[in-house]
CSV table of N, CA, C and O and ligand atoms in Angstrom, one decimal:
chain,number,residue,atom,x,y,z
A,1,MET,N,118.6,119.3,132.8
A,1,MET,CA,117.3,119.2,132.2
A,1,MET,C,116.7,117.8,132.7
A,1,MET,O,117.3,116.8,132.6
A,2,ALA,N,115.4,117.9,133.1
A,2,ALA,CA,114.7,116.7,133.5
A,2,ALA,C,113.3,116.7,132.9
A,2,ALA,O,112.6,117.6,133.2
A,3,TYR,N,113.0,115.7,132.1
A,3,TYR,CA,111.6,115.7,131.6
A,3,TYR,C,111.0,114.3,132.0
A,3,TYR,O,111.7,113.3,132.0
A,4,THR,N,109.7,114.4,132.4
A,4,THR,CA,109.0,113.1,132.6
A,4,THR,C,107.9,113.0,131.5
A,4,THR,O,107.1,113.9,131.3
A,5,TYR,N,108.0,112.0,130.7
A,5,TYR,CA,107.1,111.8,129.6
A,5,TYR,C,105.8,111.1,130.1
A,5,TYR,O,105.9,110.0,130.7
A,6,ASP,N,104.7,111.7,129.8
A,6,ASP,CA,103.4,111.1,130.2
A,6,ASP,C,102.8,110.3,129.1
A,6,ASP,O,102.4,110.9,128.0
A,7,ASP,N,102.8,109.0,129.2
A,7,ASP,CA,102.4,108.2,128.1
A,7,ASP,C,100.9,108.1,127.9
A,7,ASP,O,100.4,107.4,127.0
A,8,GLN,N,100.2,109.0,128.6
A,8,GLN,CA,98.7,109.1,128.4
A,8,GLN,C,98.4,110.3,127.6
A,8,GLN,O,97.2,110.6,127.4
A,9,ASN,N,99.4,111.0,127.1
A,9,ASN,CA,99.1,112.2,126.2
A,9,ASN,C,98.5,111.7,124.9
A,9,ASN,O,98.6,110.5,124.5
A,10,ILE,N,97.7,112.5,124.2
A,10,ILE,CA,96.9,112.1,123.1
A,10,ILE,C,97.7,111.6,121.9
A,10,ILE,O,97.3,110.7,121.2
A,11,PHE,N,98.9,112.1,121.7
A,11,PHE,CA,99.7,111.6,120.6
A,11,PHE,C,100.3,110.3,120.9
A,11,PHE,O,100.5,109.5,120.0
A,12,ALA,N,100.6,110.0,122.2
A,12,ALA,CA,101.0,108.6,122.6
A,12,ALA,C,99.9,107.6,122.3
A,12,ALA,O,100.2,106.5,121.8
A,13,LYS,N,98.7,108.1,122.5
A,13,LYS,CA,97.5,107.2,122.2
A,13,LYS,C,97.4,107.0,120.7
A,13,LYS,O,97.1,105.9,120.3
A,14,ILE,N,97.6,108.0,119.9
A,14,ILE,CA,97.6,107.9,118.5
A,14,ILE,C,98.7,106.9,118.0
A,14,ILE,O,98.4,106.0,117.2
A,15,LEU,N,99.9,107.0,118.6
A,15,LEU,CA,101.0,106.1,118.2
A,15,LEU,C,100.6,104.7,118.5
A,15,LEU,O,101.0,103.8,117.8
A,16,ARG,N,99.9,104.5,119.6
A,16,ARG,CA,99.5,103.1,120.0
A,16,ARG,C,98.3,102.6,119.2
A,16,ARG,O,97.9,101.5,119.5
A,17,GLY,N,97.7,103.5,118.4
A,17,GLY,CA,96.5,103.1,117.7
A,17,GLY,C,95.3,103.1,118.5
A,17,GLY,O,94.2,102.5,118.0
A,18,GLU,N,95.3,103.8,119.6
A,18,GLU,CA,94.1,103.8,120.5
A,18,GLU,C,93.1,104.9,120.0
A,18,GLU,O,91.9,104.9,120.4
A,19,ILE,N,93.6,105.9,119.2
A,19,ILE,CA,92.8,107.0,118.7
A,19,ILE,C,93.1,107.1,117.2
A,19,ILE,O,94.3,107.0,116.8
A,20,PRO,N,92.1,107.2,116.4
A,20,PRO,CA,92.4,107.3,115.0
A,20,PRO,C,93.1,108.6,114.6
A,20,PRO,O,93.0,109.6,115.3
A,21,ASN,N,93.7,108.6,113.4
A,21,ASN,CA,94.3,109.8,112.9
A,21,ASN,C,94.2,109.7,111.3
A,21,ASN,O,94.1,108.7,110.8
A,22,ASP,N,94.4,110.9,110.7
A,22,ASP,CA,94.4,111.0,109.3
A,22,ASP,C,95.9,111.1,108.8
A,22,ASP,O,96.5,112.1,108.7
A,23,THR,N,96.4,109.9,108.6
A,23,THR,CA,97.9,109.8,108.3
A,23,THR,C,98.2,110.3,107.0
A,23,THR,O,97.6,110.0,106.0
A,24,VAL,N,99.3,111.1,106.9
A,24,VAL,CA,99.9,111.6,105.7
A,24,VAL,C,101.1,110.8,105.3
A,24,VAL,O,101.4,110.6,104.1
A,25,TYR,N,101.9,110.4,106.4
A,25,TYR,CA,103.2,109.7,106.1
A,25,TYR,C,103.5,109.0,107.4
A,25,TYR,O,103.3,109.4,108.5
A,26,GLU,N,104.2,107.8,107.2
A,26,GLU,CA,104.7,107.1,108.4
A,26,GLU,C,105.9,106.3,108.0
A,26,GLU,O,106.0,105.7,106.9
A,27,ASP,N,106.9,106.2,108.9
A,27,ASP,CA,108.0,105.3,108.7
A,27,ASP,C,108.5,104.9,110.1
A,27,ASP,O,107.8,105.1,111.1
A,28,GLU,N,109.7,104.3,110.2
A,28,GLU,CA,110.2,103.8,111.5
A,28,GLU,C,110.3,104.8,112.5
A,28,GLU,O,110.2,104.6,113.7
A,29,PHE,N,110.6,106.1,112.1
A,29,PHE,CA,110.9,107.1,113.1
A,29,PHE,C,109.8,108.1,113.3
A,29,PHE,O,109.9,108.9,114.3
A,30,ALA,N,108.9,108.2,112.5
A,30,ALA,CA,107.9,109.3,112.6
A,30,ALA,C,106.5,109.0,112.0
A,30,ALA,O,106.4,108.1,111.2
A,31,LEU,N,105.6,109.7,112.6
A,31,LEU,CA,104.2,109.6,112.1
A,31,LEU,C,103.7,111.0,111.8
A,31,LEU,O,104.0,111.9,112.6
A,32,ALA,N,103.1,111.2,110.6
A,32,ALA,CA,102.6,112.5,110.3
A,32,ALA,C,101.1,112.4,110.0
A,32,ALA,O,100.7,111.5,109.3
A,33,PHE,N,100.3,113.3,110.6
A,33,PHE,CA,98.8,113.2,110.4
A,33,PHE,C,98.3,114.6,110.4
A,33,PHE,O,98.9,115.6,110.9
A,34,ARG,N,97.1,114.8,109.8
A,34,ARG,CA,96.4,116.1,109.7
A,34,ARG,C,96.0,116.6,111.1
A,34,ARG,O,95.4,115.8,111.8
A,35,ASP,N,96.2,117.9,111.3
A,35,ASP,CA,95.8,118.5,112.6
A,35,ASP,C,94.2,118.5,112.6
A,35,ASP,O,93.6,118.8,111.6
A,36,ILE,N,93.7,118.1,113.7
A,36,ILE,CA,92.2,118.0,113.8
A,36,ILE,C,91.5,119.4,113.8
A,36,ILE,O,90.4,119.5,113.5
A,37,GLN,N,92.3,120.4,114.1
A,37,GLN,CA,91.7,121.8,114.0
A,37,GLN,C,92.7,122.6,113.2
A,37,GLN,O,93.5,123.4,113.7
A,38,PRO,N,92.6,122.4,111.8
A,38,PRO,CA,93.6,123.1,111.0
A,38,PRO,C,93.6,124.6,111.0
A,38,PRO,O,92.5,125.2,111.1
A,39,GLN,N,94.8,125.2,111.1
A,39,GLN,CA,94.9,126.6,111.1
A,39,GLN,C,95.4,127.2,109.8
A,39,GLN,O,95.8,128.3,109.7
A,40,ALA,N,95.4,126.3,108.8
A,40,ALA,CA,95.8,126.7,107.4
A,40,ALA,C,95.2,125.6,106.5
A,40,ALA,O,94.8,124.6,107.0
A,41,PRO,N,95.1,125.9,105.2
A,41,PRO,CA,94.5,124.9,104.3
A,41,PRO,C,95.2,123.6,104.3
A,41,PRO,O,94.5,122.6,104.2
A,42,GLN,N,96.5,123.6,104.6
A,42,GLN,CA,97.2,122.4,104.8
A,42,GLN,C,97.9,122.5,106.2
A,42,GLN,O,98.7,123.5,106.4
A,43,HIS,N,97.6,121.6,107.1
A,43,HIS,CA,98.2,121.7,108.5
A,43,HIS,C,98.4,120.2,108.9
A,43,HIS,O,97.4,119.5,109.3
A,44,VAL,N,99.7,119.9,109.0
A,44,VAL,CA,100.1,118.5,109.3
A,44,VAL,C,101.0,118.5,110.5
A,44,VAL,O,101.8,119.5,110.7
A,45,LEU,N,100.8,117.6,111.4
A,45,LEU,CA,101.7,117.4,112.5
A,45,LEU,C,102.6,116.2,112.3
A,45,LEU,O,102.2,115.2,111.9
A,46,VAL,N,103.9,116.4,112.6
A,46,VAL,CA,104.9,115.3,112.5
A,46,VAL,C,105.4,115.0,113.9
A,46,VAL,O,105.9,115.9,114.6
A,47,ILE,N,105.3,113.8,114.3
A,47,ILE,CA,105.8,113.4,115.6
A,47,ILE,C,106.8,112.3,115.5
A,47,ILE,O,106.7,111.4,114.7
A,48,PRO,N,107.8,112.3,116.4
A,48,PRO,CA,108.7,111.2,116.5
A,48,PRO,C,108.0,110.0,117.2
A,48,PRO,O,107.1,110.2,117.9
A,49,LYS,N,108.5,108.8,116.9
A,49,LYS,CA,107.9,107.6,117.5
A,49,LYS,C,108.3,107.4,118.9
A,49,LYS,O,107.7,106.7,119.7
A,50,GLY,N,109.5,108.0,119.3
A,50,GLY,CA,110.0,107.9,120.6
A,50,GLY,C,109.3,108.8,121.6
A,50,GLY,O,108.7,109.8,121.2
A,51,PRO,N,109.5,108.6,122.9
A,51,PRO,CA,108.8,109.4,124.0
A,51,PRO,C,109.5,110.6,124.4
A,51,PRO,O,110.2,110.7,125.4
A,52,TYR,N,109.4,111.7,123.6
A,52,TYR,CA,110.0,113.0,123.8
A,52,TYR,C,109.0,114.1,124.0
A,52,TYR,O,108.1,114.2,123.2
A,53,VAL,N,109.2,114.9,125.0
A,53,VAL,CA,108.2,115.9,125.4
A,53,VAL,C,108.2,117.1,124.4
A,53,VAL,O,107.2,117.6,124.0
A,54,ASN,N,109.5,117.5,124.0
A,54,ASN,CA,109.6,118.7,123.2
A,54,ASN,C,110.9,118.6,122.4
A,54,ASN,O,111.6,117.6,122.5
A,55,TYR,N,111.2,119.7,121.7
A,55,TYR,CA,112.4,119.6,120.8
A,55,TYR,C,113.7,119.5,121.6
A,55,TYR,O,114.6,118.8,121.2
A,56,ASP,N,113.8,120.3,122.7
A,56,ASP,CA,115.1,120.2,123.4
A,56,ASP,C,115.3,118.9,124.1
A,56,ASP,O,116.4,118.4,124.2
A,57,HIS,N,114.2,118.3,124.5
A,57,HIS,CA,114.3,116.9,125.1
A,57,HIS,C,114.8,115.9,124.0
A,57,HIS,O,115.7,115.1,124.2
A,58,PHE,N,114.2,116.0,122.8
A,58,PHE,CA,114.5,115.2,121.7
A,58,PHE,C,116.0,115.4,121.3
A,58,PHE,O,116.8,114.4,121.2
A,59,ALA,N,116.4,116.6,121.2
A,59,ALA,CA,117.8,116.9,120.8
A,59,ALA,C,118.8,116.4,121.7
A,59,ALA,O,119.9,116.0,121.4
A,60,ALA,N,118.4,116.4,123.0
A,60,ALA,CA,119.4,116.0,124.1
A,60,ALA,C,119.4,114.4,124.2
A,60,ALA,O,120.5,113.9,124.4
A,61,GLU,N,118.3,113.8,124.0
A,61,GLU,CA,118.2,112.4,124.4
A,61,GLU,C,118.0,111.4,123.3
A,61,GLU,O,118.2,110.2,123.5
A,62,ALA,N,117.5,111.8,122.2
A,62,ALA,CA,117.3,110.9,121.1
A,62,ALA,C,118.6,110.4,120.5
A,62,ALA,O,119.6,111.1,120.5
A,63,SER,N,118.6,109.2,119.9
A,63,SER,CA,119.8,108.7,119.3
A,63,SER,C,120.0,109.5,118.0
A,63,SER,O,119.1,110.1,117.4
A,64,ASP,N,121.3,109.4,117.5
A,64,ASP,CA,121.6,110.0,116.2
A,64,ASP,C,120.6,109.5,115.1
A,64,ASP,O,120.1,110.3,114.3
A,65,ALA,N,120.3,108.2,115.1
A,65,ALA,CA,119.4,107.6,114.1
A,65,ALA,C,118.0,108.2,114.2
A,65,ALA,O,117.4,108.5,113.2
A,66,GLU,N,117.6,108.5,115.4
A,66,GLU,CA,116.2,109.1,115.6
A,66,GLU,C,116.2,110.5,115.1
A,66,GLU,O,115.2,110.9,114.5
A,67,VAL,N,117.3,111.2,115.4
A,67,VAL,CA,117.3,112.7,115.0
A,67,VAL,C,117.4,112.7,113.5
A,67,VAL,O,116.6,113.5,112.8
A,68,VAL,N,118.2,111.9,112.9
A,68,VAL,CA,118.3,112.0,111.4
A,68,VAL,C,117.0,111.4,110.8
A,68,VAL,O,116.4,112.0,109.8
A,69,GLY,N,116.5,110.3,111.3
A,69,GLY,CA,115.3,109.8,110.8
A,69,GLY,C,114.1,110.7,110.9
A,69,GLY,O,113.3,110.9,109.9
A,70,PHE,N,113.9,111.4,112.0
A,70,PHE,CA,112.8,112.4,112.1
A,70,PHE,C,113.0,113.5,111.2
A,70,PHE,O,112.0,114.0,110.5
A,71,THR,N,114.2,114.0,111.0
A,71,THR,CA,114.5,115.2,110.1
A,71,THR,C,114.2,114.7,108.7
A,71,THR,O,113.5,115.5,107.9
A,72,ARG,N,114.6,113.6,108.3
A,72,ARG,CA,114.3,113.1,106.9
A,72,ARG,C,112.8,112.9,106.7
A,72,ARG,O,112.3,113.2,105.7
A,73,ALA,N,112.2,112.5,107.8
A,73,ALA,CA,110.7,112.3,107.6
A,73,ALA,C,110.0,113.6,107.4
A,73,ALA,O,109.1,113.6,106.6
A,74,ILE,N,110.5,114.6,108.0
A,74,ILE,CA,109.8,116.0,107.8
A,74,ILE,C,110.0,116.3,106.3
A,74,ILE,O,109.0,116.8,105.7
A,75,GLY,N,111.1,116.1,105.7
A,75,GLY,CA,111.3,116.3,104.3
A,75,GLY,C,110.3,115.5,103.5
A,75,GLY,O,109.7,116.0,102.5
A,76,LYS,N,110.1,114.2,103.9
A,76,LYS,CA,109.2,113.4,103.1
A,76,LYS,C,107.7,113.9,103.3
A,76,LYS,O,106.9,113.8,102.3
A,77,VAL,N,107.4,114.4,104.4
A,77,VAL,CA,106.1,114.9,104.7
A,77,VAL,C,105.9,116.2,103.8
A,77,VAL,O,104.8,116.3,103.1
A,78,CYS,N,106.9,117.0,103.7
A,78,CYS,CA,106.7,118.2,102.8
A,78,CYS,C,106.5,117.8,101.4
A,78,CYS,O,105.7,118.4,100.7
A,79,ALA,N,107.2,116.7,101.0
A,79,ALA,CA,107.0,116.2,99.6
A,79,ALA,C,105.6,115.6,99.4
A,79,ALA,O,104.9,115.9,98.4
A,80,ALA,N,105.1,114.9,100.4
A,80,ALA,CA,103.8,114.3,100.4
A,80,ALA,C,102.7,115.4,100.3
A,80,ALA,O,101.7,115.2,99.7
A,81,MET,N,103.0,116.5,101.0
A,81,MET,CA,102.0,117.6,101.0
A,81,MET,C,102.1,118.5,99.7
A,81,MET,O,101.3,119.3,99.4
A,82,GLY,N,103.2,118.3,98.9
A,82,GLY,CA,103.4,119.0,97.7
A,82,GLY,C,103.8,120.5,97.9
A,82,GLY,O,103.4,121.3,97.1
A,83,VAL,N,104.5,120.8,99.0
A,83,VAL,CA,104.7,122.2,99.4
A,83,VAL,C,106.2,122.6,99.2
A,83,VAL,O,106.5,123.8,99.5
A,84,GLU,N,107.0,121.7,98.8
A,84,GLU,CA,108.5,122.1,98.7
A,84,GLU,C,108.6,123.2,97.6
A,84,GLU,O,108.3,122.9,96.4
A,85,PRO,N,109.2,124.3,97.9
A,85,PRO,CA,109.4,125.4,96.9
A,85,PRO,C,110.3,124.9,95.8
A,85,PRO,O,110.1,125.3,94.6
A,86,GLY,N,111.3,124.0,96.1
A,86,GLY,CA,112.2,123.6,95.1
A,86,GLY,C,111.6,122.6,94.1
A,86,GLY,O,112.2,122.3,93.1
A,87,ALA,N,110.3,122.2,94.4
A,87,ALA,CA,109.6,121.2,93.5
A,87,ALA,C,108.3,121.9,93.0
A,87,ALA,O,107.4,121.2,92.6
A,88,GLY,N,108.3,123.2,93.1
A,88,GLY,CA,107.1,123.9,92.5
A,88,GLY,C,106.0,124.2,93.6
A,88,GLY,O,105.0,124.7,93.2
A,89,GLY,N,106.2,123.7,94.8
A,89,GLY,CA,105.2,124.0,95.8
A,89,GLY,C,105.3,125.4,96.3
A,89,GLY,O,106.2,126.1,96.1
A,90,MET,N,104.3,125.8,97.1
A,90,MET,CA,104.2,127.2,97.6
A,90,MET,C,105.0,127.5,98.9
A,90,MET,O,105.0,128.6,99.3
A,91,GLY,N,105.6,126.5,99.4
A,91,GLY,CA,106.4,126.7,100.7
A,91,GLY,C,105.5,126.3,101.9
A,91,GLY,O,104.4,125.9,101.8
A,92,TYR,N,106.1,126.5,103.0
A,92,TYR,CA,105.4,126.1,104.3
A,92,TYR,C,106.1,126.8,105.4
A,92,TYR,O,107.1,127.4,105.3
A,93,ARG,N,105.5,126.7,106.6
A,93,ARG,CA,106.1,127.1,107.9
A,93,ARG,C,106.1,125.9,108.8
A,93,ARG,O,105.1,125.2,108.9
A,94,MET,N,107.3,125.7,109.5
A,94,MET,CA,107.4,124.7,110.5
A,94,MET,C,107.4,125.4,111.9
A,94,MET,O,108.1,126.3,112.1
A,95,ILE,N,106.6,124.8,112.8
A,95,ILE,CA,106.6,125.4,114.1
A,95,ILE,C,106.7,124.2,115.1
A,95,ILE,O,106.0,123.2,114.9
A,96,ALA,N,107.5,124.4,116.2
A,96,ALA,CA,107.5,123.4,117.3
A,96,ALA,C,107.3,124.2,118.6
A,96,ALA,O,108.2,124.8,119.0
A,97,ASN,N,106.1,124.1,119.1
A,97,ASN,CA,105.8,124.8,120.4
A,97,ASN,C,106.3,124.0,121.6
A,97,ASN,O,106.2,122.8,121.6
A,98,SER,N,106.9,124.8,122.5
A,98,SER,CA,107.4,124.1,123.8
A,98,SER,C,107.1,124.9,125.0
A,98,SER,O,107.3,126.1,125.0
A,99,GLY,N,106.5,124.2,126.0
A,99,GLY,CA,106.3,124.8,127.3
A,99,GLY,C,105.3,125.9,127.3
A,99,GLY,O,104.5,126.1,126.4
A,100,GLU,N,105.4,126.7,128.4
A,100,GLU,CA,104.4,127.8,128.6
A,100,GLU,C,104.5,128.9,127.6
A,100,GLU,O,103.5,129.3,127.0
A,101,ALA,N,105.7,129.4,127.3
A,101,ALA,CA,105.9,130.5,126.3
A,101,ALA,C,105.4,130.0,124.9
A,101,ALA,O,104.8,130.8,124.2
A,102,GLY,N,105.7,128.8,124.6
A,102,GLY,CA,105.3,128.3,123.3
A,102,GLY,C,103.8,127.9,123.2
A,102,GLY,O,103.3,127.5,122.1
A,103,VAL,N,103.1,127.9,124.3
A,103,VAL,CA,101.7,127.4,124.4
A,103,VAL,C,101.6,126.0,123.8
A,103,VAL,O,100.8,125.8,122.9
A,104,GLN,N,102.4,125.1,124.4
A,104,GLN,CA,102.3,123.7,124.0
A,104,GLN,C,101.2,123.0,124.7
A,104,GLN,O,101.1,123.0,125.9
A,105,GLU,N,100.3,122.4,123.9
A,105,GLU,CA,99.1,121.8,124.5
A,105,GLU,C,99.4,120.3,124.7
A,105,GLU,O,98.9,119.7,125.7
A,106,VAL,N,100.0,119.6,123.7
A,106,VAL,CA,100.2,118.2,123.8
A,106,VAL,C,101.6,117.9,124.1
A,106,VAL,O,102.5,118.4,123.4
A,107,GLN,N,101.9,117.1,125.2
A,107,GLN,CA,103.2,117.0,125.7
A,107,GLN,C,104.0,115.8,125.1
A,107,GLN,O,104.6,114.9,125.7
A,108,HIS,N,103.9,115.8,123.7
A,108,HIS,CA,104.7,114.9,122.9
A,108,HIS,C,105.2,115.7,121.8
A,108,HIS,O,104.4,116.4,121.1
A,109,LEU,N,106.5,115.8,121.6
A,109,LEU,CA,107.1,116.6,120.5
A,109,LEU,C,106.3,116.5,119.2
A,109,LEU,O,106.0,115.4,118.7
A,110,HIS,N,105.9,117.6,118.7
A,110,HIS,CA,105.3,117.6,117.3
A,110,HIS,C,105.7,118.9,116.6
A,110,HIS,O,105.8,120.0,117.2
A,111,VAL,N,106.0,118.7,115.3
A,111,VAL,CA,106.3,119.8,114.4
A,111,VAL,C,105.1,120.1,113.6
A,111,VAL,O,104.6,119.2,112.9
A,112,HIS,N,104.6,121.3,113.6
A,112,HIS,CA,103.5,121.7,112.7
A,112,HIS,C,104.1,122.1,111.4
A,112,HIS,O,105.0,122.8,111.3
A,113,ILE,N,103.4,121.6,110.3
A,113,ILE,CA,103.8,122.1,109.0
A,113,ILE,C,102.5,122.6,108.4
A,113,ILE,O,101.5,121.9,108.2
A,114,ALA,N,102.6,124.0,108.1
A,114,ALA,CA,101.4,124.7,107.6
A,114,ALA,C,101.7,125.2,106.3
A,114,ALA,O,102.8,125.8,106.0
A,115,SER,N,100.7,125.2,105.4
A,115,SER,CA,100.8,125.7,104.0
A,115,SER,C,99.4,125.9,103.4
A,115,SER,O,98.4,125.8,104.1
A,116,GLY,N,99.4,126.2,102.1
A,116,GLY,CA,98.1,126.3,101.4
A,116,GLY,C,97.7,127.8,101.3
A,116,GLY,O,96.7,128.0,100.5
A,117,ARG,N,98.3,128.7,102.0
A,117,ARG,CA,98.1,130.1,101.8
A,117,ARG,C,99.3,130.9,102.3
A,117,ARG,O,100.1,130.3,103.0
A,118,VAL,N,99.4,132.1,101.9
A,118,VAL,CA,100.5,132.9,102.5
A,118,VAL,C,100.2,133.2,104.0
A,118,VAL,O,99.1,133.7,104.3
A,119,LEU,N,101.1,132.8,104.8
A,119,LEU,CA,100.8,132.7,106.3
A,119,LEU,C,101.1,134.0,107.0
A,119,LEU,O,100.9,134.1,108.2
A,120,GLY,N,101.7,135.0,106.3
A,120,GLY,CA,101.9,136.3,107.0
A,120,GLY,C,103.2,136.2,107.8
A,120,GLY,O,104.0,135.2,107.8
A,121,ARG,N,103.5,137.3,108.6
A,121,ARG,CA,104.7,137.3,109.4
A,121,ARG,C,104.6,136.3,110.5
A,121,ARG,O,103.6,135.9,111.0
A,122,MET,N,105.8,135.8,110.9
A,122,MET,CA,105.8,134.7,111.9
A,122,MET,C,105.3,135.1,113.2
A,122,MET,O,104.5,134.4,113.8
A,123,LEU,N,105.7,136.3,113.8
A,123,LEU,CA,105.3,136.7,115.1
A,123,LEU,C,104.8,138.1,115.0
A,123,LEU,O,105.3,138.9,114.2
A,124,LYS,N,103.9,138.5,115.9
A,124,LYS,CA,103.5,139.9,116.0
A,124,LYS,C,104.5,140.7,116.8
A,124,LYS,O,105.2,140.1,117.7
A,125,ARG,N,104.6,142.0,116.6
A,125,ARG,CA,105.4,142.9,117.4
A,125,ARG,C,104.9,142.8,118.9
A,125,ARG,O,103.7,142.6,119.1
A,126,PHE,N,105.8,142.9,119.8
A,126,PHE,CA,105.4,142.8,121.2
A,126,PHE,C,105.5,144.1,122.0
A,126,PHE,O,105.2,144.1,123.2
A,127,ASP,N,105.9,145.2,121.3
A,127,ASP,CA,106.0,146.4,122.1
A,127,ASP,C,104.7,147.3,121.9
A,127,ASP,O,103.8,146.9,121.3
B,1,AMP,P1,100.4,122.6,120.3
B,1,AMP,O1,99.7,123.8,120.8
B,1,AMP,O2,101.6,122.9,119.5
B,1,AMP,O3,100.7,121.6,121.4
B,1,AMP,O4,99.4,122.0,119.3
B,1,AMP,C1,98.7,120.8,119.5
B,1,AMP,C2,97.9,120.5,118.2
B,1,AMP,O5,97.4,119.2,118.3
B,1,AMP,C3,96.7,121.5,118.0
B,1,AMP,O6,96.9,122.2,116.7
B,1,AMP,C4,95.5,120.5,118.0
B,1,AMP,O7,94.5,120.9,117.0
B,1,AMP,C5,96.2,119.2,117.6
B,1,AMP,N1,95.4,118.0,118.0
B,1,AMP,C6,95.0,117.7,119.2
B,1,AMP,N2,94.4,116.5,119.3
B,1,AMP,C7,94.5,116.0,118.0
B,1,AMP,C8,94.1,114.8,117.4
B,1,AMP,N3,93.5,113.8,118.0
B,1,AMP,N4,94.4,114.6,116.1
B,1,AMP,C9,95.0,115.6,115.4
B,1,AMP,N5,95.4,116.8,115.9
B,1,AMP,C10,95.2,117.0,117.2
């Protein structure tokens, strides 16, 4: 596997503070902000602070601390959104699009967390 990270992608610019964002949560490992074109009443993107193109890149090359820190941050974002089913929230869907099949637009790993309504089945039938 070989990935080249383009540091001119829009999320890299957000991480450098060159473009504003509507921050929901931030720590050493992750930044979470509201999607600019929400597809659900609550739609937040969580990105790692390191330069990873997508999830398989991150899984292969991030340090253990980054993987754990990013995963814990996703849990904190769910809490900040108030969507954890175990805490009375209505639940959520996590999506990480990669490459052509996933229709990934921004080439910096991001996890979508969507909630605020019942989101329906995950994928449509393909036959
Ligand atoms: P994906 O198709 O998974 O790459 O999704 C990229 C997402 O980034 C889309 O949902 C866009 O609406 C969102 N997006 C693009 N630019 C921005 C931005 N400046 N701030 C917040 N979200 C953005």
